Amino acid sequence: MSFFLRITDFNYTWPSQEYALFENLNLTLESGWTGLVGPNGCGKSTLLRLIAGELNPYAGRLDVPGTVLLCEQRTDEPPDGLADLLCYPDAASGRLASLLHLESDWPWRWDTLSHGERKRAQIAEALWKDPDVLLADEPANHLDAQSRELLSGALSEYRGIGLIVSHDRSLLDCLCGRTLFLDEKPVRLRPGGVSAGLEERGKEDLRNLREFEASKRELKRLEEEARRRAQKVAADAGKNSKKKLDAKDSDMRFKIDTARILGRDGKAGRLKTRMDGRVEAARERVASASLRRNQEGGITIAGRRSSSDRVAELPAGRTDFGGGRGLEWPDLIVGPEDRIAVEGPNGAGKSRLIGLLLEASRSMSAEILSIPQELPEDAGRDLMKRIGGLSREEKGAVFSAVDRLGSDPVRLMSTESPSPGETRKLILALGLARSPEVIVMDEPTNHMDLFSVRHLETALSGFPGALILVSHDKVFLEALTETEWRIVPEGAGGFVGRLDVRSRRNGA
């Protein structure tokens, strides 16, 4: 049996799109993890589904060495084998359950689990089945720092052919011996993790830019020389014309005729023709230069600061999750310019707290734009239908915002089902039209590619109103927030959390 996965001349176009997503794609993957990166909508999840056999290419061949398992982004339903893994343990299942901190009753209370807990269970079940090819689509989504360490350790023990889509740079650098950049034409498989690949690509971009600038300088020099020679040809043509000569000036007429016979009259013209050819070749070199698009990131969010001294609030209270689990919090008040980070381990109740805060704040007058952690599976399709009914100007504003958040608006306008990352960008772009006073985002960097996260950070940094972010991305939170709502475990048995409020700047 071959220990390589081979893709030969793959062609695929989404039914709703006008151009090919993949065209003559050729790829060979060997044992070990390969990272798969690229902007939202470039086809990362689609490629995984093609390899898994969920989609059929219009042309091409796929050679797979044995079984294939796709571990999807969504965690709506428990994995098929989770009950067997937890209820009929063997050495492998017991080790995975211990390694990823699974509990035996999870299959029967799936609806009560946090998305991070569901993701750990999903990964454990996939590893337990030990397929020959494992396709992991954003496995680090929803996971806190401790869970990401557990995930990295578990995935590093896999010995088959692994292909992983993730925006977690540290995970990709730790796991991957090579990285596939899907946004390059043709796609490029580079050695090392994503950081090494980006560094190599950056050096190539710099070389290409220097060559491009040198080509532009040479084109400018040649164009100036061509203009000089054209002027000389025009001047010579004037000097060698007989139109204004006196009919009796036989000497000058003889000189002009002699110059034409000897060819001196056409020499400047021939030189000009050759120069025109060199100019055209230089223009082609400039036009065909291989330059990656240096997209300007970040948008100016058309929000506003509320005139009220509070835009959201939640009286002190407690909520029980069942099984001895719960969360207590003090009085919570959000001011018009507060920038709040909500942090805590998976299952601590962060999303539930945000839901209670929004529910309690409905009677207040502030305009709130809230983007939840997970969206319905058909959310993207519904959004595209809604956008289809907007005016031309409104559509332009939405797709301009999406463009500056890192997605290709031309490609996006031709699809009926945007990717999860693109769907979140569309919700944000549409919500900005309401000029919000508060933006609430639960795990905003989930599903977004590495480049889009940077653009989103730039966009949110200029928002004038209140900002509430639930995230495990510490770098993202540190750049954007000033106050921390941290859920701290207390008590024995189960999980009872207490919410502490403090400044991120001075620890007060």
Tab-separated table of C-alpha atoms in Angstrom, residues 168-375:
chain	number	residue	atom	x	y	z
A	168	ASP	CA	-3.360	28.999	15.279
A	169	ARG	CA	0.201	29.773	14.234
A	170	SER	CA	1.819	28.151	17.270
A	171	LEU	CA	-0.100	24.898	16.653
A	172	LEU	CA	0.914	24.819	12.981
A	173	ASP	CA	4.548	25.565	13.812
A	174	CYS	CA	4.604	22.831	16.467
A	175	LEU	CA	2.933	20.093	14.398
A	176	CYS	CA	3.697	20.648	10.735
A	177	GLY	CA	6.737	19.620	8.760
A	178	ARG	CA	5.397	21.484	5.718
A	179	THR	CA	2.735	24.048	4.912
A	180	LEU	CA	0.511	24.299	1.847
A	181	PHE	CA	-0.237	27.885	0.826
A	182	LEU	CA	-3.509	27.663	-1.066
A	183	ASP	CA	-3.557	31.323	-2.129
A	184	GLU	CA	-0.494	30.941	-4.362
A	185	LYS	CA	-0.913	30.177	-8.069
A	186	PRO	CA	0.033	27.411	-8.484
A	187	VAL	CA	-0.406	26.285	-4.895
A	188	ARG	CA	2.894	26.030	-3.066
A	189	LEU	CA	4.010	23.399	-0.549
A	190	ARG	CA	6.730	24.973	1.586
A	191	PRO	CA	8.925	23.227	4.186
A	192	GLY	CA	8.345	23.848	7.888
A	193	GLY	CA	5.509	25.433	9.821
A	194	VAL	CA	3.539	28.484	8.777
A	195	SER	CA	6.036	30.945	10.301
A	196	ALA	CA	8.902	29.469	8.260
A	197	GLY	CA	6.718	29.464	5.153
A	198	LEU	CA	5.680	33.069	5.628
A	199	GLU	CA	9.301	34.100	6.171
A	200	GLU	CA	10.381	32.344	2.972
A	201	ARG	CA	7.461	33.862	1.077
A	202	GLY	CA	8.286	37.305	2.431
A	203	LYS	CA	11.839	37.022	1.075
A	204	GLU	CA	10.479	35.994	-2.318
A	205	ASP	CA	8.050	38.914	-2.299
A	206	LEU	CA	10.907	41.299	-1.496
A	207	ARG	CA	13.012	39.922	-4.368
A	208	ASN	CA	10.058	40.171	-6.743
A	209	LEU	CA	9.368	43.740	-5.615
A	210	ARG	CA	12.997	44.755	-6.188
A	211	GLU	CA	12.937	43.180	-9.653
A	212	PHE	CA	9.650	44.956	-10.374
A	213	GLU	CA	11.054	48.329	-9.303
A	214	ALA	CA	14.186	47.741	-11.408
A	215	SER	CA	11.981	46.870	-14.414
A	216	LYS	CA	9.972	50.077	-13.911
A	217	ARG	CA	13.161	52.156	-13.784
A	218	GLU	CA	14.436	50.502	-16.967
A	219	LEU	CA	11.091	51.099	-18.677
A	220	LYS	CA	11.211	54.776	-17.746
A	221	ARG	CA	14.759	55.081	-19.134
A	222	LEU	CA	13.809	53.376	-22.394
A	223	GLU	CA	10.673	55.494	-22.818
A	224	GLU	CA	12.734	58.678	-22.403
A	225	GLU	CA	15.231	57.420	-24.978
A	226	ALA	CA	12.386	56.500	-27.342
A	227	ARG	CA	10.945	60.018	-27.035
A	228	ARG	CA	14.383	61.514	-27.792
A	229	ARG	CA	14.772	59.362	-30.895
A	230	ALA	CA	11.242	60.145	-32.067
A	231	GLN	CA	12.051	63.845	-31.802
A	232	LYS	CA	15.235	63.298	-33.851
A	233	VAL	CA	13.303	61.406	-36.555
A	234	ALA	CA	10.787	64.245	-36.704
A	235	ALA	CA	13.563	66.832	-36.910
A	236	ASP	CA	15.388	64.905	-39.641
A	237	ALA	CA	12.177	64.552	-41.594
A	238	GLY	CA	11.777	68.318	-41.462
A	239	LYS	CA	15.347	68.984	-42.559
A	240	ASN	CA	15.148	66.519	-45.437
A	241	SER	CA	11.917	67.834	-46.865
A	242	LYS	CA	11.993	69.656	-50.270
A	243	LYS	CA	8.633	71.333	-49.808
A	244	LYS	CA	9.995	74.683	-48.667
A	245	LEU	CA	13.089	74.731	-50.887
A	246	ASP	CA	13.525	77.320	-53.590
A	247	ALA	CA	12.968	75.680	-56.949
A	248	LYS	CA	16.377	77.030	-58.079
A	249	ASP	CA	18.276	75.654	-54.982
A	250	SER	CA	19.779	72.692	-56.814
A	251	ASP	CA	22.643	72.219	-54.331
A	252	MET	CA	20.348	71.550	-51.353
A	253	ARG	CA	18.127	69.292	-53.445
A	254	PHE	CA	21.219	67.287	-54.416
A	255	LYS	CA	22.280	66.905	-50.758
A	256	ILE	CA	18.846	65.661	-49.709
A	257	ASP	CA	18.713	63.154	-52.568
A	258	THR	CA	22.217	61.920	-51.706
A	259	ALA	CA	21.259	61.415	-48.011
A	260	ARG	CA	18.229	59.374	-49.043
A	261	ILE	CA	20.254	57.200	-51.460
A	262	LEU	CA	22.984	56.510	-48.870
A	263	GLY	CA	20.391	55.605	-46.208
A	264	ARG	CA	21.389	58.258	-43.710
A	265	ASP	CA	17.867	59.621	-43.879
A	266	GLY	CA	16.353	56.333	-42.547
A	267	LYS	CA	18.974	55.462	-39.932
A	268	ALA	CA	17.303	57.425	-37.139
A	269	GLY	CA	13.979	55.868	-38.100
A	270	ARG	CA	15.400	52.346	-37.907
A	271	LEU	CA	16.933	53.092	-34.509
A	272	LYS	CA	13.579	54.404	-33.331
A	273	THR	CA	11.839	51.227	-34.503
A	274	ARG	CA	14.296	49.044	-32.600
A	275	MET	CA	13.880	51.233	-29.515
A	276	ASP	CA	10.092	50.929	-29.754
A	277	GLY	CA	10.511	47.153	-29.648
A	278	ARG	CA	12.681	47.363	-26.518
A	279	VAL	CA	10.119	49.620	-24.855
A	280	GLU	CA	7.303	47.182	-25.620
A	281	ALA	CA	9.331	44.272	-24.188
A	282	ALA	CA	10.026	46.295	-21.023
A	283	ARG	CA	6.332	47.083	-20.652
A	284	GLU	CA	5.511	43.368	-20.894
A	285	ARG	CA	8.068	42.584	-18.167
A	286	VAL	CA	6.453	45.144	-15.847
A	287	ALA	CA	2.921	43.934	-16.637
A	288	SER	CA	3.793	40.274	-16.036
A	289	ALA	CA	5.694	40.837	-12.779
A	290	SER	CA	4.765	38.282	-10.097
A	291	LEU	CA	3.638	40.498	-7.238
A	292	ARG	CA	1.384	39.327	-4.447
A	293	ARG	CA	-1.453	41.690	-3.673
A	294	ASN	CA	-0.518	43.924	-0.760
A	295	GLN	CA	-4.023	44.403	0.525
A	296	GLU	CA	-4.740	47.391	2.716
A	297	GLY	CA	-6.270	45.984	5.882
A	298	GLY	CA	-8.695	47.350	8.376
A	299	ILE	CA	-11.821	49.418	7.962
A	300	THR	CA	-13.134	52.523	9.589
A	301	ILE	CA	-16.071	51.303	11.648
A	302	ALA	CA	-19.014	53.675	11.338
A	303	GLY	CA	-20.001	53.322	14.966
A	304	ARG	CA	-20.621	55.957	17.603
A	305	ARG	CA	-20.182	56.619	21.268
A	306	SER	CA	-23.392	56.453	23.267
A	307	SER	CA	-24.487	59.587	25.098
A	308	SER	CA	-25.633	57.403	28.009
A	309	ASP	CA	-23.315	56.636	30.920
A	310	ARG	CA	-24.118	52.919	30.612
A	311	VAL	CA	-24.901	50.836	27.533
A	312	ALA	CA	-25.382	47.389	29.122
A	313	GLU	CA	-25.751	46.017	32.638
A	314	LEU	CA	-26.400	42.799	34.541
A	315	PRO	CA	-27.344	42.729	38.249
A	316	ALA	CA	-25.320	40.430	40.523
A	317	GLY	CA	-26.530	36.849	40.398
A	318	ARG	CA	-25.846	33.189	39.819
A	319	THR	CA	-26.753	30.624	37.166
A	320	ASP	CA	-26.569	26.848	37.545
A	321	PHE	CA	-25.447	24.586	34.711
A	322	GLY	CA	-26.411	21.343	36.490
A	323	GLY	CA	-24.168	18.681	37.991
A	324	GLY	CA	-22.750	21.046	40.580
A	325	ARG	CA	-21.650	23.501	37.932
A	326	GLY	CA	-22.489	27.172	37.948
A	327	LEU	CA	-21.330	30.759	37.771
A	328	GLU	CA	-21.591	33.724	40.132
A	329	TRP	CA	-20.990	37.355	39.186
A	330	PRO	CA	-21.122	40.818	40.780
A	331	ASP	CA	-23.035	43.813	39.395
A	332	LEU	CA	-21.787	44.337	35.846
A	333	ILE	CA	-22.023	47.749	34.199
A	334	VAL	CA	-20.691	48.566	30.727
A	335	GLY	CA	-19.823	52.201	30.030
A	336	PRO	CA	-19.985	53.874	26.592
A	337	GLU	CA	-16.264	53.467	25.892
A	338	ASP	CA	-15.443	50.322	27.887
A	339	ARG	CA	-13.305	47.706	26.159
A	340	ILE	CA	-13.830	44.415	27.959
A	341	ALA	CA	-12.168	40.997	27.601
A	342	VAL	CA	-14.152	37.993	28.866
A	343	GLU	CA	-11.818	35.121	29.731
A	344	GLY	CA	-11.927	31.741	31.427
A	345	PRO	CA	-11.498	28.020	30.734
A	346	ASN	CA	-13.738	25.982	28.442
A	347	GLY	CA	-17.094	25.249	30.089
A	348	ALA	CA	-16.802	28.111	32.570
A	349	GLY	CA	-19.897	29.889	31.208
A	350	LYS	CA	-18.480	32.794	29.192
A	351	SER	CA	-21.025	32.540	26.385
A	352	ARG	CA	-23.843	32.041	28.880
A	353	LEU	CA	-22.781	35.169	30.765
A	354	ILE	CA	-22.816	37.211	27.552
A	355	GLY	CA	-26.287	35.885	26.739
A	356	LEU	CA	-27.576	36.946	30.157
A	357	LEU	CA	-25.973	40.382	29.791
A	358	LEU	CA	-27.599	40.952	26.392
A	359	GLU	CA	-30.974	39.734	27.633
A	360	ALA	CA	-30.838	42.055	30.654
A	361	SER	CA	-29.835	45.018	28.460
A	362	ARG	CA	-32.668	44.759	25.931
A	363	SER	CA	-34.634	47.526	27.600
A	364	MET	CA	-31.711	49.938	27.302
A	365	SER	CA	-31.486	52.291	24.336
A	366	ALA	CA	-27.979	51.424	23.107
A	367	GLU	CA	-27.588	50.016	19.601
A	368	ILE	CA	-25.794	46.672	20.082
A	369	LEU	CA	-24.207	44.556	17.354
A	370	SER	CA	-23.709	41.010	18.668
A	371	ILE	CA	-21.982	38.198	16.758
A	372	PRO	CA	-22.266	34.826	18.540
A	373	GLN	CA	-19.624	32.117	18.773
A	374	GLU	CA	-21.405	29.699	16.446
A	375	LEU	CA	-23.848	30.504	13.662
